[in-house]
């Protein structure tokens, strides 16, 4: 009686499982784009009053607080947060057997509330309780931390524990949505609910009936990079989770050689999608024989519109927050108003960079930003690959650059790029003002996506599944300059919504992309900013009207609802 869940239990029939989710900056339950997407998904689910419940780990020690030391290197620090400040504890416990021990899990509730008053519940799973063996208490501490055994334990807690938790709390779930393969063990937990009627396994046959699982599960895959797919050796799986189902049967679903979480999710989901059209095609080629639909990602418009931009939308485009499709009107915004709102955001960015680094950027000159996870395929160093050419361009058309982004603690190549960027920042500072903002998070992103003039992205096609930060930039009238990969393939209209780097093909080398990047800067982007500010403002409005009206999570969730949840 009077459980905080009472109002949700009768209606919530869709469960969304995610290893990370960005709900608010003080809750360190996310690392990057995947988590930000999950958070925006929850917000839109609340806006649209969808009967959805979200499940994640509490990640008490967070992902990583990044410090940049005097030599320009990333130093990894923990990023603890206190669930009691933002969540309420629920009265339930479930257990999962891990390494033969009973591991108890308790739930926290976070209410994700829409400005319209609708709420979706987020359940955060926590193993840090007295009843557990001290070695099991930290299982839900560090997001993407530790070795593969630790990761496997976390995935057991998320997939198996999460499914049991929903049942213990009284939810009756019809649809299980896996945001990436981390939660794929939930398929096995469901499978166990459907033993074959004969109750006797024929030789080489299956003890469980997969068809009810297929009709309940859907899987959204997020990376075409092979290393992004979790694989665990079967002996480790057996040690950690035991015989959830017999190994022989598990191999049918998760792969012959090792337990591949992507395969497991693919084989036991009745609906599979990639997160952009290009990504769905790439996934289809990686996994022939599966049907891979495409639902392109979006961003939550009201969450990512900078306050001055949001005020402008409120004034000219009523109801835009609930129906971002209406932002198609943005190409009629008065030039003076959009220019003033952009300037307010840019002044904010100039203040923020000065506070964080002591460097004062000039708001009269264009600011480029490169901010995202610092990892190999995103090629953060592309802009710096020919410093002499870059300097020559800056002598003709001065510009400035703001960098930000973390590397995973184990990504030594990514860390080396951070160090190289910081060294270049120092070496070029007399000619090109550049700063590196440490500890990139959603709070910094909010200012960067609106305050910059150009949002630079240089992933190596076809490795960027979607990308979403460029959508946030476009929503705020910041122009995209990007290789043609992920979402940008769909949004790019040259000289209208932004600019491409390279052509729409995979034959180009990194050197081709670098040359084209410099050519675009020198021949198009910088001259336009310097000489034709009216046309620049026109593009700003095209970017908002053509991109933000479509690449938002409202549209995305309507599509998940009609094409995947109600399939
Ligand atoms: C939006 C966002 C991302 C995703 O950036 P991509 O460029 O799409 O990879 C990562 N981190 C933070 C903090 C974000 O806000």
Coordinates of C-alpha atoms and ligand atoms in Angstrom, one line a residue:
X1 CA 0.0 0.0 0.0
X2 CA 1.1 3.5 -0.9
X3 CA 4.3 2.4 -2.6
X4 CA 5.9 5.1 -4.6
X5 CA 5.3 2.8 -7.5
X6 CA 1.6 2.5 -7.2
X7 CA 0.8 4.8 -10.0
X8 CA 3.2 3.2 -12.4
X9 CA 2.5 -0.5 -11.8
X10 CA -0.8 -0.9 -13.6
X11 CA 0.4 1.0 -16.7
X12 CA 4.2 0.4 -17.2
X13 CA 4.4 -2.4 -19.7
X14 CA 7.6 -1.5 -21.6
X15 CA 11.0 -1.9 -19.9
X16 CA 14.1 -0.1 -21.3
X17 CA 17.4 -1.6 -20.1
X18 CA 20.5 0.5 -20.3
X19 CA 24.0 0.2 -18.8
X20 CA 24.2 4.0 -18.6
X21 CA 21.8 6.9 -18.5
X22 CA 22.3 10.7 -18.2
X23 CA 19.4 11.9 -16.0
X24 CA 21.1 14.9 -14.5
X25 CA 24.7 16.1 -14.2
X26 CA 25.0 15.4 -10.5
X27 CA 24.1 11.7 -11.1
X28 CA 27.2 10.1 -12.6
X29 CA 25.4 7.2 -14.2
X30 CA 26.7 7.9 -17.8
X31 CA 29.8 8.1 -19.8
X32 CA 28.9 9.5 -23.2
X33 CA 26.6 9.5 -26.1
X34 CA 24.9 6.2 -25.3
X35 CA 23.9 7.4 -21.8
X36 CA 22.8 10.8 -23.0
X37 CA 20.6 9.2 -25.6
X38 CA 19.0 7.0 -22.9
X39 CA 18.4 10.0 -20.8
X40 CA 16.8 11.9 -23.7
X41 CA 14.7 8.8 -24.4
X42 CA 13.4 8.7 -20.9
X43 CA 12.5 12.5 -21.1
X44 CA 10.6 12.0 -24.3
X45 CA 8.9 8.9 -23.0
X46 CA 7.7 11.1 -20.1
X47 CA 6.6 13.9 -22.5
X48 CA 4.6 11.4 -24.6
X49 CA 3.3 9.6 -21.5
X50 CA 4.5 6.3 -22.7
X51 CA 4.0 3.3 -20.3
X52 CA 7.7 2.7 -19.9
X53 CA 10.1 2.0 -17.0
X54 CA 13.9 2.4 -17.3
X55 CA 16.4 0.0 -15.7
X56 CA 20.1 0.8 -15.1
X57 CA 22.9 0.3 -12.5
X58 CA 23.4 2.9 -9.8
X59 CA 27.2 3.3 -10.6
X60 CA 28.0 4.9 -7.2
X61 CA 31.6 5.6 -8.2
X62 CA 30.6 7.0 -11.6
X63 CA 32.5 6.6 -14.8
X64 CA 35.5 9.0 -14.6
X65 CA 36.3 12.5 -13.5
X66 CA 39.0 13.7 -15.9
X67 CA 41.8 15.9 -14.9
X68 CA 44.3 17.3 -17.4
X69 CA 47.7 17.6 -15.8
X70 CA 50.4 20.2 -16.5
X71 CA 51.9 18.0 -19.2
X72 CA 48.4 17.8 -20.9
X73 CA 47.8 14.2 -19.9
X74 CA 44.5 12.8 -18.7
X75 CA 44.5 11.8 -15.1
X76 CA 41.7 9.4 -14.1
X77 CA 39.8 10.2 -10.9
X78 CA 36.7 8.5 -9.5
X79 CA 33.4 10.4 -9.7
X80 CA 31.3 9.3 -6.8
X81 CA 27.7 10.5 -6.2
X82 CA 25.2 9.8 -3.6
X83 CA 21.9 8.2 -4.7
X84 CA 20.2 9.3 -1.5
X85 CA 20.3 12.9 -2.8
X86 CA 18.3 12.3 -6.0
X87 CA 16.6 8.9 -5.6
X88 CA 14.3 7.2 -3.1
X89 CA 15.0 3.7 -1.9
X90 CA 12.3 1.1 -2.7
X91 CA 11.3 -1.8 -0.6
X92 CA 12.3 -4.9 -2.5
X93 CA 15.3 -7.2 -2.8
X94 CA 16.2 -9.8 -5.4
X95 CA 19.2 -12.0 -5.7
X96 CA 21.3 -13.2 -8.6
X97 CA 23.8 -16.1 -8.2
X98 CA 27.3 -14.9 -9.1
X99 CA 30.4 -17.1 -8.7
X100 CA 28.1 -19.4 -6.7
X101 CA 27.3 -16.7 -4.2
X102 CA 24.0 -15.1 -3.7
X103 CA 24.2 -11.4 -4.6
X104 CA 21.4 -9.3 -3.3
X105 CA 20.2 -6.3 -5.2
X106 CA 18.1 -3.4 -4.0
X107 CA 16.4 -0.8 -6.1
X108 CA 16.5 3.0 -6.1
X109 CA 13.7 5.0 -7.8
X110 CA 14.4 8.2 -9.8
X111 CA 11.4 10.0 -11.2
X112 CA 12.0 11.4 -14.7
X113 CA 9.5 14.2 -15.0
X114 CA 8.3 15.9 -18.1
X115 CA 7.5 19.7 -18.0
X116 CA 3.9 18.5 -18.8
X117 CA 3.7 16.7 -15.6
X118 CA 4.1 13.1 -16.8
X119 CA 6.6 10.9 -15.1
X120 CA 8.5 7.7 -16.0
X121 CA 10.2 5.7 -13.3
X122 CA 13.9 4.8 -13.5
X123 CA 15.1 1.9 -11.4
X124 CA 18.7 2.0 -10.4
X125 CA 20.2 -1.4 -9.2
X126 CA 22.5 -1.4 -6.2
X127 CA 24.6 -4.3 -4.8
X128 CA 26.2 -2.1 -2.1
X129 CA 24.3 -3.6 0.8
X130 CA 25.3 -5.3 4.1
X131 CA 23.7 -8.6 3.2
X132 CA 26.4 -9.1 0.5
X133 CA 29.8 -10.5 0.6
X134 CA 32.3 -7.6 0.7
X135 CA 33.6 -8.7 -2.7
X136 CA 30.2 -8.3 -4.3
X137 CA 29.3 -4.9 -2.9
X138 CA 31.2 -3.0 -5.5
X139 CA 29.7 -4.7 -8.5
X140 CA 27.4 -1.8 -9.3
X141 CA 30.1 0.9 -8.5
X142 CA 32.1 1.7 -11.5
X143 CA 30.6 2.2 -14.9
X144 CA 32.6 0.4 -17.6
X145 CA 35.3 -0.2 -14.9
X146 CA 37.5 -3.2 -14.1
X147 CA 38.2 -6.3 -16.1
X148 CA 36.0 -8.5 -18.2
X149 CA 35.0 -10.6 -15.1
X150 CA 33.8 -7.4 -13.4
X151 CA 31.9 -6.3 -16.6
X152 CA 30.3 -9.8 -16.8
X153 CA 29.1 -9.5 -13.2
X154 CA 27.6 -6.1 -13.9
X155 CA 25.8 -7.4 -17.0
X156 CA 24.4 -10.3 -14.9
X157 CA 23.1 -7.8 -12.4
X158 CA 21.6 -5.6 -15.1
X159 CA 20.0 -8.2 -17.3
X160 CA 19.1 -11.0 -14.9
X161 CA 18.8 -8.9 -11.7
X162 CA 16.9 -6.1 -13.5
X163 CA 14.3 -8.5 -15.0
X164 CA 13.8 -10.2 -11.6
X165 CA 13.6 -6.8 -9.9
X166 CA 10.8 -5.6 -12.2
X167 CA 8.9 -8.7 -11.4
X168 CA 9.5 -8.3 -7.6
X169 CA 8.3 -4.7 -7.7
X170 CA 5.1 -5.8 -9.3
X171 CA 5.5 -4.7 -12.9
X172 CA 4.0 -6.8 -15.6
X173 CA 6.3 -6.2 -18.6
X174 CA 5.2 -7.0 -22.1
X175 CA 8.2 -5.5 -24.0
X176 CA 11.9 -5.5 -23.2
X177 CA 14.0 -3.0 -25.0
X178 CA 17.7 -3.5 -24.9
X179 CA 19.7 -0.3 -25.4
X180 CA 22.9 -2.0 -26.6
X181 CA 24.0 -5.6 -25.8
X182 CA 25.0 -5.1 -22.2
X183 CA 21.6 -6.2 -20.9
X184 CA 21.3 -9.2 -23.2
X185 CA 21.3 -11.7 -20.3
X186 CA 17.7 -10.7 -19.8
X187 CA 16.8 -12.8 -22.8
X188 CA 18.0 -15.9 -20.9
X189 CA 16.1 -15.0 -17.8
X190 CA 13.0 -14.8 -19.9
X191 CA 13.8 -17.9 -21.8
X192 CA 13.8 -19.9 -18.6
X193 CA 10.2 -18.9 -18.1
X194 CA 9.2 -20.9 -21.2
X195 CA 10.2 -24.5 -20.8
X196 CA 9.2 -26.7 -23.8
X197 CA 6.0 -28.5 -23.2
X198 CA 7.6 -32.0 -23.6
X199 CA 9.7 -31.0 -20.6
X200 CA 12.4 -33.3 -21.9
X201 CA 15.1 -32.2 -24.1
X202 CA 15.7 -34.3 -27.2
X203 CA 19.3 -34.8 -28.1
X204 CA 20.8 -31.6 -29.5
X205 CA 17.4 -29.9 -29.0
X206 CA 16.4 -27.0 -26.9
X207 CA 14.9 -27.1 -23.4
X208 CA 13.1 -23.7 -23.9
X209 CA 10.8 -22.1 -26.3
X210 CA 12.3 -19.0 -27.9
X211 CA 9.2 -17.7 -29.7
X212 CA 7.6 -15.9 -26.6
X213 CA 11.0 -14.3 -26.0
X214 CA 11.3 -13.1 -29.5
X215 CA 7.9 -11.5 -29.4
X216 CA 8.8 -9.6 -26.2
X217 CA 12.3 -8.4 -26.9
X218 CA 13.8 -5.7 -29.1
X219 CA 17.4 -4.8 -29.5
X220 CA 18.9 -1.5 -30.5
X221 CA 22.6 -1.9 -31.5
X222 CA 24.9 1.1 -31.3
X223 CA 28.3 0.4 -32.7
X224 CA 29.6 -1.0 -35.9
X225 CA 33.1 -1.3 -34.3
X226 CA 33.8 -4.9 -33.6
X227 CA 35.6 -4.1 -30.3
X228 CA 32.4 -2.4 -29.1
X229 CA 30.6 -5.8 -28.9
X230 CA 31.1 -7.6 -25.5
X231 CA 32.4 -11.2 -25.8
X232 CA 33.1 -13.4 -22.8
X233 CA 34.8 -16.8 -22.9
X234 CA 32.3 -19.6 -21.9
X235 CA 34.4 -20.9 -19.0
X236 CA 34.2 -17.4 -17.5
X237 CA 30.5 -17.2 -18.1
X238 CA 30.0 -20.6 -16.4
X239 CA 32.1 -19.5 -13.5
X240 CA 30.3 -16.2 -13.0
X241 CA 26.7 -16.9 -13.9
X242 CA 26.6 -20.7 -13.7
X243 CA 24.3 -22.7 -15.8
X244 CA 21.5 -20.2 -16.4
X245 CA 20.7 -22.4 -19.3
X246 CA 22.8 -25.3 -20.5
X247 CA 25.9 -24.4 -22.4
X248 CA 24.9 -26.4 -25.4
X249 CA 21.7 -24.3 -25.7
X250 CA 23.4 -21.0 -24.9
X251 CA 25.8 -21.6 -27.8
X252 CA 22.9 -21.8 -30.2
X253 CA 22.1 -18.2 -29.3
X254 CA 25.3 -16.5 -28.2
X255 CA 27.8 -18.0 -30.6
X256 CA 29.9 -21.2 -30.8
X257 CA 33.3 -19.8 -29.7
X258 CA 32.5 -17.3 -27.0
X259 CA 29.5 -15.7 -25.5
X260 CA 28.8 -12.7 -27.8
X261 CA 26.3 -10.4 -26.2
X262 CA 25.4 -8.8 -29.5
X263 CA 24.7 -12.2 -31.1
X264 CA 22.6 -13.2 -28.0
X265 CA 20.5 -10.1 -28.3
X266 CA 20.2 -10.5 -32.1
X267 CA 19.1 -14.1 -31.8
X268 CA 16.5 -13.6 -29.1
X269 CA 15.0 -10.3 -30.3
X270 CA 12.0 -10.1 -32.7
X271 CA 13.0 -6.6 -33.7
X272 CA 16.5 -5.2 -34.2
X273 CA 17.4 -1.7 -35.2
X274 CA 20.5 0.4 -35.9
X275 CA 20.5 4.1 -34.9
X276 CA 20.9 5.7 -38.4
X277 CA 20.2 4.6 -41.9
X278 CA 23.9 4.1 -42.7
X279 CA 24.4 2.3 -39.4
X280 CA 21.6 -0.1 -40.1
X281 CA 23.1 -1.0 -43.5
X282 CA 26.5 -1.5 -42.0
X283 CA 25.0 -3.7 -39.2
X284 CA 23.1 -5.7 -41.8
X285 CA 26.4 -6.4 -43.6
X286 CA 28.2 -7.4 -40.4
X287 CA 25.4 -9.8 -39.4
X288 CA 23.9 -11.2 -42.6
X289 CA 20.7 -13.1 -42.1
X290 CA 19.1 -10.7 -39.6
X291 CA 16.6 -8.0 -40.4
X292 CA 18.0 -4.7 -39.2
X293 CA 15.6 -1.8 -39.3
X294 CA 16.8 1.9 -38.9
X295 CA 15.4 4.3 -36.4
X296 CA 17.7 7.4 -36.4
X297 CA 18.6 8.8 -33.1
X298 CA 17.5 12.2 -31.9
X299 CA 18.0 14.7 -29.0
X300 CA 15.5 16.0 -26.5
X301 CA 14.9 19.5 -27.9
X302 CA 13.7 21.2 -24.7
X303 CA 16.6 19.7 -22.7
X304 CA 19.2 20.8 -25.2
X305 CA 18.0 24.2 -26.4
X306 CA 20.2 26.9 -24.7
X307 CA 18.0 29.2 -22.5
X308 CA 18.3 32.2 -24.8
X309 CA 17.4 30.0 -27.8
X310 CA 14.5 28.4 -26.0
X311 CA 13.1 31.8 -25.1
X312 CA 13.3 32.7 -28.8
X313 CA 11.5 29.5 -29.7
X314 CA 8.8 30.2 -27.0
X315 CA 8.2 33.6 -28.5
X316 CA 7.9 32.6 -32.1
X317 CA 7.1 28.9 -32.2
X318 CA 4.6 28.0 -29.4
X319 CA 4.4 24.3 -28.5
X320 CA 7.9 23.6 -30.0
X321 CA 9.0 21.8 -26.8
X322 CA 6.3 19.2 -27.0
X323 CA 6.2 19.0 -30.7
X324 CA 9.7 19.8 -32.0
X325 CA 8.5 19.1 -35.5
X326 CA 7.2 22.7 -35.3
X327 CA 10.7 24.0 -35.4
X328 CA 10.4 23.9 -39.2
X329 CA 9.2 27.4 -38.7
X330 CA 12.7 28.5 -37.5
X331 CA 13.7 29.7 -41.0
X332 CA 11.4 32.6 -40.4
X333 CA 13.0 33.7 -37.1
X334 CA 14.0 37.4 -37.2
X335 CA 17.7 37.7 -37.9
X336 CA 18.4 40.2 -35.1
X337 CA 16.8 37.8 -32.5
X338 CA 18.7 34.7 -33.5
X339 CA 21.9 36.7 -33.7
X340 CA 21.4 38.1 -30.2
X341 CA 20.5 34.6 -28.8
X342 CA 23.6 33.1 -30.4
X343 CA 25.8 35.9 -29.0
X344 CA 24.5 35.3 -25.5
X345 CA 25.5 31.7 -25.8
X346 CA 28.9 32.6 -27.2
X347 CA 29.6 35.1 -24.4
X348 CA 28.7 32.3 -22.0
X349 CA 31.2 30.0 -23.6
X350 CA 33.9 32.7 -23.6
X351 CA 33.3 33.1 -19.9
X352 CA 33.3 29.4 -19.2
X353 CA 36.6 28.8 -21.1
X354 CA 38.2 31.8 -19.3
X355 CA 37.1 30.4 -15.9
X356 CA 38.3 26.9 -16.7
X357 CA 41.6 27.7 -18.4
X358 CA 42.4 31.4 -18.0
X359 CA 42.4 31.9 -21.8
X360 CA 40.0 34.6 -23.0
X361 CA 38.6 33.9 -26.4
X362 CA 37.5 36.7 -28.7
X363 CA 33.7 36.5 -29.3
X364 CA 34.1 38.4 -32.6
X365 CA 36.1 35.5 -34.1
X366 CA 34.7 32.2 -35.0
X367 CA 34.9 29.4 -32.5
X368 CA 35.2 25.8 -33.6
X369 CA 34.5 23.0 -31.2
X370 CA 35.5 19.4 -31.1
X371 CA 34.0 17.7 -28.0
X372 CA 33.2 14.0 -27.6
X373 CA 34.7 10.8 -26.4
X374 CA 38.4 10.9 -27.4
X375 CA 38.9 7.6 -29.1
X376 CA 40.6 6.3 -32.3
X377 CA 37.8 6.1 -34.9
X378 CA 36.6 9.7 -34.1
X379 CA 40.1 10.9 -35.2
X380 CA 40.2 13.9 -32.9
X381 CA 43.7 14.8 -34.2
X382 CA 42.6 15.2 -37.9
X383 CA 42.4 19.0 -37.7
X384 CA 45.9 19.2 -36.3
X385 CA 47.4 16.8 -38.9
X386 CA 49.1 19.6 -40.9
X387 CA 49.9 22.4 -38.4
X388 CA 51.7 24.5 -41.1
X389 CA 48.6 24.5 -43.3
X390 CA 46.4 25.2 -40.3
X391 CA 48.6 28.2 -39.4
X392 CA 48.5 29.5 -42.9
X393 CA 44.7 29.4 -42.9
X394 CA 44.6 31.1 -39.5
X395 CA 46.8 34.0 -40.9
X396 CA 44.2 34.6 -43.6
X397 CA 41.1 34.0 -41.4
X398 CA 41.7 33.9 -37.7
X399 CA 39.7 31.4 -35.7
X400 CA 39.7 29.6 -32.3
X401 CA 39.1 26.0 -31.1
X402 CA 37.6 24.6 -28.0
X403 CA 38.4 20.9 -27.3
X404 CA 36.8 18.6 -24.7
X405 CA 36.4 14.9 -24.2
X406 CA 37.4 12.0 -22.0
X407 CA 39.1 8.7 -23.0
X408 CA 38.2 5.4 -21.4
X409 CA 40.8 4.7 -18.7
X410 CA 42.0 1.7 -20.6
X411 CA 42.2 3.5 -24.0
X412 CA 45.9 4.3 -24.2
X413 CA 45.6 5.5 -27.8
X414 CA 42.8 7.9 -26.9
X415 CA 44.8 9.2 -24.0
X416 CA 47.8 9.7 -26.3
X417 CA 45.6 11.8 -28.6
X418 CA 44.5 14.0 -25.7
X419 CA 48.1 14.6 -24.8
X420 CA 49.0 15.4 -28.4
X421 CA 46.1 17.9 -28.7
X422 CA 47.2 19.6 -25.5
X423 CA 50.8 19.9 -26.8
X424 CA 49.5 21.3 -30.1
X425 CA 47.3 23.7 -28.2
X426 CA 50.4 25.1 -26.4
X427 CA 52.6 25.1 -29.5
X428 CA 50.1 26.9 -31.6
X429 CA 48.7 29.3 -29.0
X430 CA 50.5 32.4 -30.4
X431 CA 48.8 31.9 -33.7
X432 CA 45.6 29.9 -33.0
X433 CA 43.9 30.3 -29.6
X434 CA 42.9 26.8 -28.5
X435 CA 41.8 25.5 -25.1
X436 CA 41.1 22.1 -23.7
X437 CA 38.2 21.9 -21.2
X438 CA 38.7 19.1 -18.8
X439 CA 36.0 16.7 -17.6
X440 CA 33.6 17.0 -20.5
X441 CA 30.0 16.3 -19.2
X442 CA 26.5 17.4 -20.1
X443 CA 26.9 20.7 -18.2
X444 CA 29.9 21.7 -20.4
X445 CA 28.1 20.2 -23.5
X446 CA 25.1 22.5 -22.9
X447 CA 27.2 25.6 -23.3
X448 CA 29.5 24.3 -26.0
X449 CA 26.8 23.1 -28.4
X450 CA 25.2 26.6 -28.4
X451 CA 28.2 28.9 -27.9
X452 CA 30.4 27.5 -30.7
X453 CA 29.9 28.7 -34.3
X454 CA 31.0 25.4 -35.9
X455 CA 30.7 21.9 -34.6
X456 CA 33.5 19.8 -36.0
X457 CA 33.2 16.0 -36.3
X458 CA 35.7 13.7 -38.1
X459 CA 34.8 10.1 -37.6
X460 CA 36.2 7.4 -39.9
X461 CA 33.2 6.1 -42.0
X462 CA 31.4 3.9 -41.4
X463 CA 32.3 3.6 -37.7
X464 CA 30.1 6.4 -36.2
X465 CA 26.8 4.6 -35.6
X466 CA 24.9 7.9 -35.3
X467 CA 26.4 10.6 -33.2
X468 CA 24.0 13.1 -31.4
X469 CA 26.1 16.0 -30.3
X470 CA 25.9 17.5 -33.8
X471 CA 22.1 17.4 -33.5
X472 CA 22.3 19.4 -30.3
X473 CA 24.6 21.9 -32.1
X474 CA 22.2 22.2 -35.0
X475 CA 19.2 22.8 -32.7
X476 CA 21.1 25.8 -31.3
X477 CA 22.1 27.1 -34.7
X478 CA 25.7 25.9 -34.6
X479 CA 26.8 24.7 -38.0
X480 CA 28.1 21.2 -38.6
X481 CA 31.3 20.4 -40.5
X482 CA 31.6 16.7 -40.5
X483 CA 32.7 13.6 -42.5
X484 CA 29.7 11.8 -44.0
X485 CA 28.9 9.2 -41.4
X486 CA 26.1 8.3 -39.0
X487 CA 23.2 10.8 -38.7
X488 CA 25.0 13.4 -40.8
X489 CA 24.5 11.4 -44.0
X490 CA 20.8 12.1 -43.5
X491 CA 20.9 15.7 -42.3
X492 CA 23.6 17.2 -44.6
X493 CA 22.7 19.6 -47.3
X494 CA 25.9 21.3 -48.5
X495 CA 26.0 25.1 -47.8
X496 CA 22.5 24.9 -46.3
X497 CA 22.6 22.8 -43.1
X498 CA 26.4 22.8 -42.9
X499 CA 29.3 21.2 -44.8
X500 CA 30.7 17.7 -45.4
X501 CA 34.3 16.7 -45.1
X502 CA 35.1 14.3 -48.0
X503 CA 32.6 12.5 -50.2
X504 CA 30.0 10.0 -49.4
X505 CA 32.2 6.9 -49.8
X506 CA 34.6 4.7 -47.9
X507 CA 37.5 4.8 -50.4
X508 CA 39.0 8.0 -49.0
X509 CA 42.0 8.0 -46.9
X510 CA 42.6 9.9 -43.7
X511 CA 44.9 12.2 -45.8
X512 CA 42.1 12.9 -48.2
X513 CA 39.8 13.9 -45.4
X514 CA 42.4 16.2 -43.8
X515 CA 43.0 17.9 -47.2
X516 CA 39.3 18.4 -47.7
X517 CA 38.8 19.6 -44.2
X518 CA 41.5 22.3 -44.7
X519 CA 40.0 23.2 -48.2
X520 CA 36.5 23.6 -46.7
X521 CA 37.8 25.8 -43.9
X522 CA 39.8 28.0 -46.2
X523 CA 37.4 28.2 -49.1
X524 CA 34.0 28.0 -47.6
X525 CA 33.5 28.1 -43.8
X526 CA 35.9 30.9 -42.8
X527 CA 35.3 33.2 -45.7
X528 CA 31.6 33.0 -45.2
X529 CA 31.9 33.9 -41.5
X530 CA 34.3 36.8 -42.3
X531 CA 32.5 38.2 -45.3
X532 CA 28.8 37.3 -45.5
X533 CA 27.3 37.2 -42.0
X534 CA 23.8 37.4 -43.4
X535 CA 24.2 34.2 -45.3
X536 CA 25.8 32.6 -42.1
X537 CA 22.7 33.6 -40.2
X538 CA 20.5 32.2 -42.9
X539 CA 22.3 28.9 -42.6
X540 CA 21.9 29.0 -38.8
X541 CA 18.2 29.2 -39.3
X542 CA 18.2 26.4 -42.0
X543 CA 20.2 24.2 -39.5
X544 CA 17.5 24.6 -36.9
X545 CA 14.5 24.3 -39.1
X546 CA 15.7 21.4 -41.2
X547 CA 17.6 19.4 -38.6
X548 CA 15.9 20.1 -35.2
X549 CA 12.5 19.5 -36.6
X550 CA 13.4 15.9 -37.4
X551 CA 16.4 14.8 -35.3
X552 CA 14.7 14.8 -31.9
X553 CA 13.7 12.1 -29.5
X554 CA 10.0 12.9 -29.7
X555 CA 10.0 11.7 -33.3
X556 CA 12.3 8.9 -32.4
X557 CA 10.1 7.6 -29.6
X558 CA 7.0 7.9 -31.8
X559 CA 8.7 5.6 -34.2
X560 CA 9.9 3.1 -31.6
X561 CA 6.3 3.0 -30.4
X562 CA 4.6 2.4 -33.7
X563 CA 7.3 0.2 -35.3
X564 CA 8.9 -1.7 -32.4
X565 CA 6.7 -1.6 -29.3
X566 CA 3.4 -2.1 -31.0
X567 CA 4.8 -4.4 -33.7
Ligands
LIG1 C1 25.8 14.4 -26.6 C2 27.0 14.0 -25.8 C3 27.8 13.0 -26.3 C4 27.7 12.4 -27.6 O1 28.6 13.0 -28.5 P1 28.8 12.4 -30.0 O2 29.6 13.5 -30.7 O3 27.5 12.1 -30.6 O4 29.6 11.2 -29.8 C5 28.9 12.7 -25.4 N1 29.1 13.3 -24.3 C6 28.3 14.2 -23.8 C7 28.6 14.8 -22.5 C8 27.2 14.6 -24.6 O5 26.4 15.6 -24.1

